[in-house]
mmCIF file of C-alpha atoms (C1' of nucleotides) in Angstrom:
data_model
loop_
_atom_site.group_PDB
_atom_site.id
_atom_site.type_symbol
_atom_site.label_atom_id
_atom_site.label_comp_id
_atom_site.label_asym_id
_atom_site.label_seq_id
_atom_site.Cartn_x
_atom_site.Cartn_y
_atom_site.Cartn_z
ATOM 1 C CA MET A 229 5.927 -0.869 17.381
ATOM 2 C CA MET A 230 6.426 -0.340 21.210
ATOM 3 C CA THR A 231 9.416 -1.609 22.897
ATOM 4 C CA ASP A 232 7.184 -4.151 24.881
ATOM 5 C CA GLU A 233 5.816 -5.470 21.756
ATOM 6 C CA ALA A 234 9.305 -5.925 20.338
ATOM 7 C CA LEU A 235 10.369 -7.645 23.350
ATOM 8 C CA SER A 236 7.622 -10.190 23.381
ATOM 9 C CA ALA A 237 8.146 -10.648 19.538
ATOM 10 C CA LEU A 238 11.702 -11.205 20.191
ATOM 11 C CA ALA A 239 11.236 -13.632 22.965
ATOM 12 C CA ALA A 240 8.707 -15.338 20.993
ATOM 13 C CA LEU A 241 11.047 -16.080 18.063
ATOM 14 C CA ALA A 242 14.019 -16.834 20.496
ATOM 15 C CA HIS A 243 13.328 -20.453 20.749
ATOM 16 C CA PRO A 244 14.093 -23.334 18.255
ATOM 17 C CA THR A 245 10.566 -24.687 18.378
ATOM 18 C CA ARG A 246 8.722 -21.424 17.866
ATOM 19 C CA LEU A 247 11.180 -20.159 15.353
ATOM 20 C CA ALA A 248 10.894 -23.211 13.320
ATOM 21 C CA ALA A 249 7.085 -23.179 13.543
ATOM 22 C CA PHE A 250 6.931 -19.524 12.537
ATOM 23 C CA ARG A 251 9.066 -19.885 9.699
ATOM 24 C CA LEU A 252 7.118 -23.077 8.405
ATOM 25 C CA LEU A 253 4.019 -20.923 8.739
ATOM 26 C CA VAL A 254 5.552 -18.264 6.587
ATOM 27 C CA ARG A 255 6.512 -20.568 3.888
ATOM 28 C CA HIS A 256 2.843 -21.737 3.973
ATOM 29 C CA GLU A 257 1.280 -18.466 3.554
ATOM 30 C CA PRO A 258 -1.466 -17.525 2.846
ATOM 31 C CA ASP A 259 -2.990 -20.985 3.343
ATOM 32 C CA GLY A 260 -1.526 -21.676 6.749
ATOM 33 C CA LEU A 261 -1.413 -25.019 8.733
ATOM 34 C CA THR A 262 -3.418 -26.676 11.269
ATOM 35 C CA THR A 263 -2.258 -27.094 14.754
ATOM 36 C CA GLY A 264 -2.101 -30.701 14.304
ATOM 37 C CA GLU A 265 0.055 -30.466 11.369
ATOM 38 C CA LEU A 266 2.579 -27.887 13.336
ATOM 39 C CA VAL A 267 2.762 -30.345 16.347
ATOM 40 C CA GLU A 268 3.837 -33.122 14.006
ATOM 41 C CA HIS A 269 6.653 -30.959 12.628
ATOM 42 C CA SER A 270 7.736 -30.200 16.114
ATOM 43 C CA GLY A 271 8.026 -33.504 17.527
ATOM 44 C CA LEU A 272 6.645 -32.332 20.788
ATOM 45 C CA THR A 273 3.585 -33.242 22.617
ATOM 46 C CA GLN A 274 0.529 -31.458 21.577
ATOM 47 C CA SER A 275 0.045 -29.637 25.031
ATOM 48 C CA THR A 276 3.585 -28.492 24.815
ATOM 49 C CA PHE A 277 3.497 -27.335 21.379
ATOM 50 C CA SER A 278 0.058 -25.647 22.252
ATOM 51 C CA THR A 279 1.752 -23.255 24.797
ATOM 52 C CA HIS A 280 4.498 -22.262 22.105
ATOM 53 C CA LEU A 281 1.738 -21.490 19.890
ATOM 54 C CA ALA A 282 0.263 -19.418 22.502
ATOM 55 C CA VAL A 283 3.460 -17.205 22.910
ATOM 56 C CA LEU A 284 3.481 -16.728 19.275
ATOM 57 C CA ALA A 285 0.035 -15.870 19.159
ATOM 58 C CA LYS A 286 0.228 -13.198 22.072
ATOM 59 C CA ALA A 287 3.207 -11.738 20.396
ATOM 60 C CA GLY A 288 1.097 -11.080 17.416
ATOM 61 C CA LEU A 289 3.114 -13.347 15.182
ATOM 62 C CA VAL A 290 0.693 -16.052 14.406
ATOM 63 C CA ARG A 291 -3.051 -15.528 14.197
ATOM 64 C CA SER A 292 -5.323 -18.451 14.323
ATOM 65 C CA GLU A 293 -8.732 -19.213 12.746
ATOM 66 C CA LYS A 294 -11.154 -21.808 13.331
ATOM 67 C CA GLN A 295 -11.926 -24.037 10.473
ATOM 68 C CA GLY A 296 -14.287 -27.130 11.364
ATOM 69 C CA ARG A 297 -12.860 -28.936 14.280
ATOM 70 C CA ASN A 298 -9.178 -28.016 13.166
ATOM 71 C CA GLN A 299 -7.448 -24.679 14.134
ATOM 72 C CA ILE A 300 -5.684 -22.984 11.188
ATOM 73 C CA GLN A 301 -2.637 -21.046 12.093
ATOM 74 C CA ARG A 302 -1.202 -18.383 9.842
ATOM 75 C CA ALA A 303 1.903 -16.249 10.232
ATOM 76 C CA GLU A 304 1.386 -12.531 10.643
ATOM 77 C CA ILE A 305 3.824 -11.137 8.183
ATOM 78 C CA GLY A 306 3.049 -7.404 9.388
ATOM 79 C CA ALA A 307 4.309 -8.518 12.605
ATOM 80 C CA LEU A 308 7.460 -9.511 11.269
ATOM 81 C CA SER A 309 7.781 -6.288 9.152
ATOM 82 C CA ALA A 310 7.251 -4.222 12.392
ATOM 83 C CA LEU A 311 9.831 -5.948 14.349
ATOM 84 C CA MET A 312 12.399 -5.702 11.418
ATOM 85 C CA LEU A 313 11.415 -1.984 11.182
ATOM 86 C CA PHE A 314 11.768 -1.474 14.821
ATOM 87 C CA LEU A 315 15.184 -3.083 14.670
ATOM 88 C CA ALA A 316 16.155 -1.122 11.713
ATOM 89 C CA LYS A 317 15.237 2.267 13.145
ATOM 90 C CA ASP A 318 17.862 1.646 15.842
ATOM 91 C CA CYS A 319 20.517 1.995 13.236
ATOM 92 C CA CYS A 320 18.910 3.976 10.396
ATOM 93 C CA GLY A 321 17.648 6.556 12.987
ATOM 94 C CA GLY A 322 19.922 9.306 11.962
ATOM 95 C CA ARG A 323 22.483 7.267 10.640
ATOM 96 C CA ALA A 324 21.351 5.739 7.505
ATOM 97 C CA GLU A 325 24.746 4.872 6.319
ATOM 98 C CA LEU A 326 24.592 2.225 8.557
ATOM 99 C CA CYS A 327 21.733 0.486 7.137
ATOM 100 C CA GLU A 328 22.813 0.771 3.588
ATOM 101 C CA PRO A 329 24.465 -2.568 3.068
ATOM 102 C CA LEU A 330 21.332 -4.153 4.817
ATOM 103 C CA LEU A 331 19.255 -2.474 2.348
ATOM 104 C CA ALA A 332 21.225 -3.467 -0.633
ATOM 105 C CA GLU A 333 21.045 -7.194 0.387
ATOM 106 C CA LEU A 334 17.298 -7.058 1.156
ATOM 107 C CA THR A 335 16.184 -5.468 -2.190
ATOM 108 C CA CYS A 336 18.125 -8.071 -3.903
ATOM 109 C CA CYS A 337 16.166 -11.167 -2.261
ATOM 110 C CA MET B 209 23.542 -16.561 9.443
ATOM 111 C CA MET B 210 22.708 -20.030 10.846
ATOM 112 C CA THR B 211 19.716 -20.724 12.717
ATOM 113 C CA ASP B 212 21.619 -21.132 16.026
ATOM 114 C CA GLU B 213 23.328 -17.781 15.670
ATOM 115 C CA ALA B 214 19.851 -16.045 14.891
ATOM 116 C CA LEU B 215 18.462 -17.700 17.994
ATOM 117 C CA SER B 216 21.069 -16.482 20.317
ATOM 118 C CA ALA B 217 20.910 -13.059 18.762
ATOM 119 C CA LEU B 218 17.041 -13.097 19.149
ATOM 120 C CA ALA B 219 17.573 -14.393 22.888
ATOM 121 C CA ALA B 220 20.007 -11.690 23.494
ATOM 122 C CA LEU B 221 17.649 -8.742 22.515
ATOM 123 C CA ALA B 222 14.608 -10.378 24.189
ATOM 124 C CA HIS B 223 15.483 -8.924 27.455
ATOM 125 C CA PRO B 224 14.627 -5.389 28.270
ATOM 126 C CA THR B 225 18.031 -4.482 30.015
ATOM 127 C CA ARG B 226 20.024 -6.114 26.962
ATOM 128 C CA LEU B 227 17.791 -4.651 24.431
ATOM 129 C CA ALA B 228 18.013 -1.160 25.919
ATOM 130 C CA ALA B 229 21.619 -1.398 26.351
ATOM 131 C CA PHE B 230 22.046 -2.686 22.696
ATOM 132 C CA ARG B 231 20.037 0.452 21.346
ATOM 133 C CA LEU B 232 22.014 2.612 23.446
ATOM 134 C CA LEU B 233 25.341 1.353 21.912
ATOM 135 C CA VAL B 234 23.924 1.793 18.438
ATOM 136 C CA ARG B 235 22.973 5.179 19.132
ATOM 137 C CA HIS B 236 26.580 5.781 20.243
ATOM 138 C CA GLU B 237 28.129 4.260 17.238
ATOM 139 C CA PRO B 238 30.997 4.489 16.555
ATOM 140 C CA ASP B 239 32.390 5.800 19.935
ATOM 141 C CA GLY B 240 30.835 3.234 21.879
ATOM 142 C CA LEU B 241 30.351 3.294 25.766
ATOM 143 C CA THR B 242 32.462 1.998 28.797
ATOM 144 C CA THR B 243 30.574 -0.883 30.620
ATOM 145 C CA GLY B 244 30.275 1.525 33.703
ATOM 146 C CA GLU B 245 28.407 4.024 31.744
ATOM 147 C CA LEU B 246 26.150 1.142 30.519
ATOM 148 C CA VAL B 247 25.749 -0.116 34.131
ATOM 149 C CA GLU B 248 24.569 3.212 35.307
ATOM 150 C CA HIS B 249 22.055 3.311 32.451
ATOM 151 C CA SER B 250 20.653 -0.062 33.420
ATOM 152 C CA GLY B 251 20.225 0.624 37.234
ATOM 153 C CA LEU B 252 21.390 -2.969 37.896
ATOM 154 C CA THR B 253 24.311 -4.343 39.859
ATOM 155 C CA GLN B 254 27.524 -4.104 37.980
ATOM 156 C CA SER B 255 27.891 -7.836 38.288
ATOM 157 C CA THR B 256 24.411 -8.600 36.805
ATOM 158 C CA PHE B 257 24.750 -6.295 34.006
ATOM 159 C CA SER B 258 28.010 -7.819 33.157
ATOM 160 C CA THR B 259 26.393 -11.135 32.675
ATOM 161 C CA HIS B 260 23.930 -9.558 30.455
ATOM 162 C CA LEU B 261 26.790 -8.079 28.319
ATOM 163 C CA ALA B 262 28.178 -11.405 28.112
ATOM 164 C CA VAL B 263 25.066 -12.705 26.406
ATOM 165 C CA LEU B 264 25.097 -9.788 23.767
ATOM 166 C CA ALA B 265 28.888 -10.580 23.375
ATOM 167 C CA LYS B 266 28.308 -14.124 22.783
ATOM 168 C CA ALA B 267 25.669 -13.461 20.421
ATOM 169 C CA GLY B 268 28.037 -11.388 18.587
ATOM 170 C CA LEU B 269 25.962 -8.166 18.988
ATOM 171 C CA VAL B 270 28.676 -6.344 21.011
ATOM 172 C CA ARG B 271 32.133 -6.329 20.648
ATOM 173 C CA SER B 272 34.372 -5.027 23.493
ATOM 174 C CA GLU B 273 37.808 -3.553 23.521
ATOM 175 C CA LYS B 274 39.969 -2.548 26.382
ATOM 176 C CA GLN B 275 40.962 0.950 26.720
ATOM 177 C CA GLY B 276 42.832 1.660 29.947
ATOM 178 C CA ARG B 277 41.280 0.195 32.685
ATOM 179 C CA ASN B 278 37.914 0.864 31.101
ATOM 180 C CA GLN B 279 36.150 -1.686 28.528
ATOM 181 C CA ILE B 280 34.648 0.144 25.857
ATOM 182 C CA GLN B 281 31.562 -1.423 24.317
ATOM 183 C CA ARG B 282 30.473 -1.202 20.718
ATOM 184 C CA ALA B 283 27.309 -2.543 18.962
ATOM 185 C CA GLU B 284 28.043 -4.633 15.941
ATOM 186 C CA ILE B 285 25.794 -3.296 13.415
ATOM 187 C CA GLY B 286 26.768 -6.326 11.008
ATOM 188 C CA ALA B 287 25.299 -8.621 13.316
ATOM 189 C CA LEU B 288 22.115 -6.584 13.622
ATOM 190 C CA SER B 289 21.887 -6.510 9.814
ATOM 191 C CA ALA B 290 22.595 -10.250 9.576
ATOM 192 C CA LEU B 291 19.620 -11.017 12.243
ATOM 193 C CA MET B 292 17.257 -8.896 10.053
ATOM 194 C CA LEU B 293 18.417 -10.522 6.828
ATOM 195 C CA PHE B 294 17.555 -13.906 8.343
ATOM 196 C CA LEU B 295 14.229 -12.801 9.278
ATOM 197 C CA ALA B 296 13.494 -11.069 6.101
ATOM 198 C CA LYS B 297 14.641 -14.120 3.983
ATOM 199 C CA ASP B 298 11.861 -15.975 5.705
ATOM 200 C CA CYS B 299 9.112 -14.124 3.734
ATOM 201 C CA CYS B 300 11.273 -12.600 0.966
ATOM 202 C CA GLY B 301 12.521 -16.288 -0.178
ATOM 203 C CA GLY B 302 10.200 -16.884 -2.979
ATOM 204 C CA ARG B 303 7.675 -14.410 -2.121
ATOM 205 C CA ALA B 304 9.006 -10.816 -2.567
ATOM 206 C CA GLU B 305 5.385 -9.339 -2.552
ATOM 207 C CA LEU B 306 5.244 -10.118 1.188
ATOM 208 C CA CYS B 307 8.225 -7.854 1.875
ATOM 209 C CA GLU B 308 7.569 -5.177 -0.218
ATOM 210 C CA PRO B 309 5.834 -2.974 2.209
ATOM 211 C CA LEU B 310 8.524 -3.601 4.383
ATOM 212 C CA LEU B 311 11.173 -2.276 2.184
ATOM 213 C CA ALA B 312 9.365 0.781 1.369
ATOM 214 C CA GLU B 313 9.339 1.821 5.061
ATOM 215 C CA LEU B 314 13.018 0.909 5.573
ATOM 216 C CA THR B 315 14.117 2.943 2.523
ATOM 217 C CA CYS B 316 12.460 5.795 3.685
ATOM 218 C CA CYS B 317 14.127 6.129 7.069
ATOM 219 C "C1'" DA C 282 54.759 0.022 46.559
ATOM 220 C "C1'" DT C 283 50.412 1.005 47.648
ATOM 221 C "C1'" DC C 284 45.787 2.132 46.717
ATOM 222 C "C1'" DA C 285 41.708 2.917 44.394
ATOM 223 C "C1'" DT C 286 38.985 1.936 40.114
ATOM 224 C "C1'" DC C 287 37.214 -1.118 36.751
ATOM 225 C "C1'" DC C 288 35.296 -5.445 35.482
ATOM 226 C "C1'" DA C 289 34.597 -10.654 34.842
ATOM 227 C "C1'" DT C 290 33.528 -14.541 37.450
ATOM 228 C "C1'" DC C 291 31.866 -17.560 41.446
ATOM 229 C "C1'" DG C 292 28.333 -19.151 44.711
ATOM 230 C "C1'" DG C 293 23.769 -19.072 46.083
ATOM 231 C "C1'" DT C 294 18.682 -18.020 45.764
ATOM 232 C "C1'" DA C 295 14.551 -16.737 43.784
ATOM 233 C "C1'" DA C 296 11.791 -16.323 39.763
ATOM 234 C "C1'" DT C 297 10.728 -18.046 35.099
ATOM 235 C "C1'" DA C 298 10.201 -21.127 31.479
ATOM 236 C "C1'" DA C 299 9.829 -25.840 29.215
ATOM 237 C "C1'" DC C 300 8.040 -30.072 29.426
ATOM 238 C "C1'" DC C 301 4.668 -33.852 30.162
ATOM 239 C "C1'" DG C 302 0.395 -36.228 31.261
ATOM 240 C "C1'" DA C 303 -4.222 -35.623 32.027
ATOM 241 C "C1'" DT C 304 -8.420 -33.086 31.867
ATOM 242 C "C1'" DA C 305 -12.250 -30.804 29.534
ATOM 243 C "C1'" DG C 306 -14.501 -27.756 25.938
ATOM 244 C "C1'" DG C 307 -16.066 -27.572 21.235
ATOM 245 C "C1'" DT C 308 -16.862 -29.521 16.627
ATOM 246 C "C1'" DG C 309 -18.133 -32.730 13.297
ATOM 247 C "C1'" DT C 310 -19.649 -37.643 12.318
ATOM 248 C "C1'" DG C 311 -22.357 -41.937 12.918
ATOM 249 C "C1'" DC D 226 -27.520 -38.830 21.131
ATOM 250 C "C1'" DA D 227 -23.147 -41.100 21.262
ATOM 251 C "C1'" DC D 228 -18.670 -40.961 19.636
ATOM 252 C "C1'" DA D 229 -14.089 -39.760 17.937
ATOM 253 C "C1'" DC D 230 -11.270 -36.028 16.965
ATOM 254 C "C1'" DC D 231 -8.803 -31.551 17.627
ATOM 255 C "C1'" DT D 232 -7.003 -28.309 20.756
ATOM 256 C "C1'" DA D 233 -6.522 -25.155 25.028
ATOM 257 C "C1'" DT D 234 -5.658 -25.288 29.855
ATOM 258 C "C1'" DC D 235 -4.298 -27.213 34.313
ATOM 259 C "C1'" DG D 236 -1.283 -29.322 37.975
ATOM 260 C "C1'" DG D 237 3.444 -30.661 38.887
ATOM 261 C "C1'" DT D 238 8.140 -31.290 37.932
ATOM 262 C "C1'" DT D 239 12.729 -30.148 36.234
ATOM 263 C "C1'" DA D 240 15.798 -26.924 33.841
ATOM 264 C "C1'" DT D 241 16.976 -22.543 32.956
ATOM 265 C "C1'" DT D 242 17.584 -17.538 33.896
ATOM 266 C "C1'" DA D 243 17.940 -13.292 36.497
ATOM 267 C "C1'" DC D 244 19.770 -11.294 40.256
ATOM 268 C "C1'" DC D 245 22.545 -10.332 44.032
ATOM 269 C "C1'" DG D 246 26.933 -9.947 47.289
ATOM 270 C "C1'" DA D 247 31.373 -11.097 47.386
ATOM 271 C "C1'" DT D 248 35.919 -12.113 45.466
ATOM 272 C "C1'" DG D 249 39.883 -11.380 42.652
ATOM 273 C "C1'" DG D 250 42.705 -10.068 38.670
ATOM 274 C "C1'" DA D 251 44.183 -6.100 36.012
ATOM 275 C "C1'" DT D 252 45.136 -1.422 35.272
ATOM 276 C "C1'" DG D 253 46.093 3.584 36.365
ATOM 277 C "C1'" DA D 254 47.235 7.018 39.992
ATOM 278 C "C1'" DT D 255 49.818 8.548 44.209
#
DNA sequence: ATCATCCATCGGTAATAACCGATAGGTGTG
DNA sequence: CACACCTATCGGTTATTACCGATGGATGAT
């Protein structure tokens, strides 16, 4: 993952509405949710939420698929993994000792 | 890590200058760098960079320590780990199979 | 004591992002 | 074909953020 991709992923998640939507989508993998359901959860206007969704999509964190007249949204777990790997390499690159506690916590969950 | 903390950490890292500074600090653990050195790397004004540094500090990603008339900045690896754990729990919570590839990559680095 | 250095904060401007209502393009239904 | 529904995009306003120069407090050197 390039720095620019990481930046847009970070920016996409750095918003309450988008982070909540993304986490909700992760919990609904692999079925996904329709845009309308996400809008309801967000409490925002359909148009406002749509732009948030576009940010997530542009960052590669969410992919959408048309199903009838609904749009199914799904979390792109691979993008999340890539982002975490990007962050992890900052400390693990050459200094694995710094990441050891992190790995210990991750493997237990 | 609470959602608000994760949000401020994400927002702090979602900026080219701040992400670069943070990564640089991680690479210079545990010695740290002075604010002046970071300013040089950033290519920005001292005042502008100082506000960026404040964002990182407020998010708990950087802690500073006074040393003479210099201010030594250090990356807070624990905060990075906490953020990654926060993100990881989204997919690992109840569905460890999604995080398996991530863990495989992490343990190898 | 004086002076230079380092850095945080203030004031102000310009750019960016968030939000809404309204519109319009598709898609299924009657 | 007409109609209702779902969703993306446009136009415009407001709020937030980024950036700079300038100021001032603190520290070390002369």
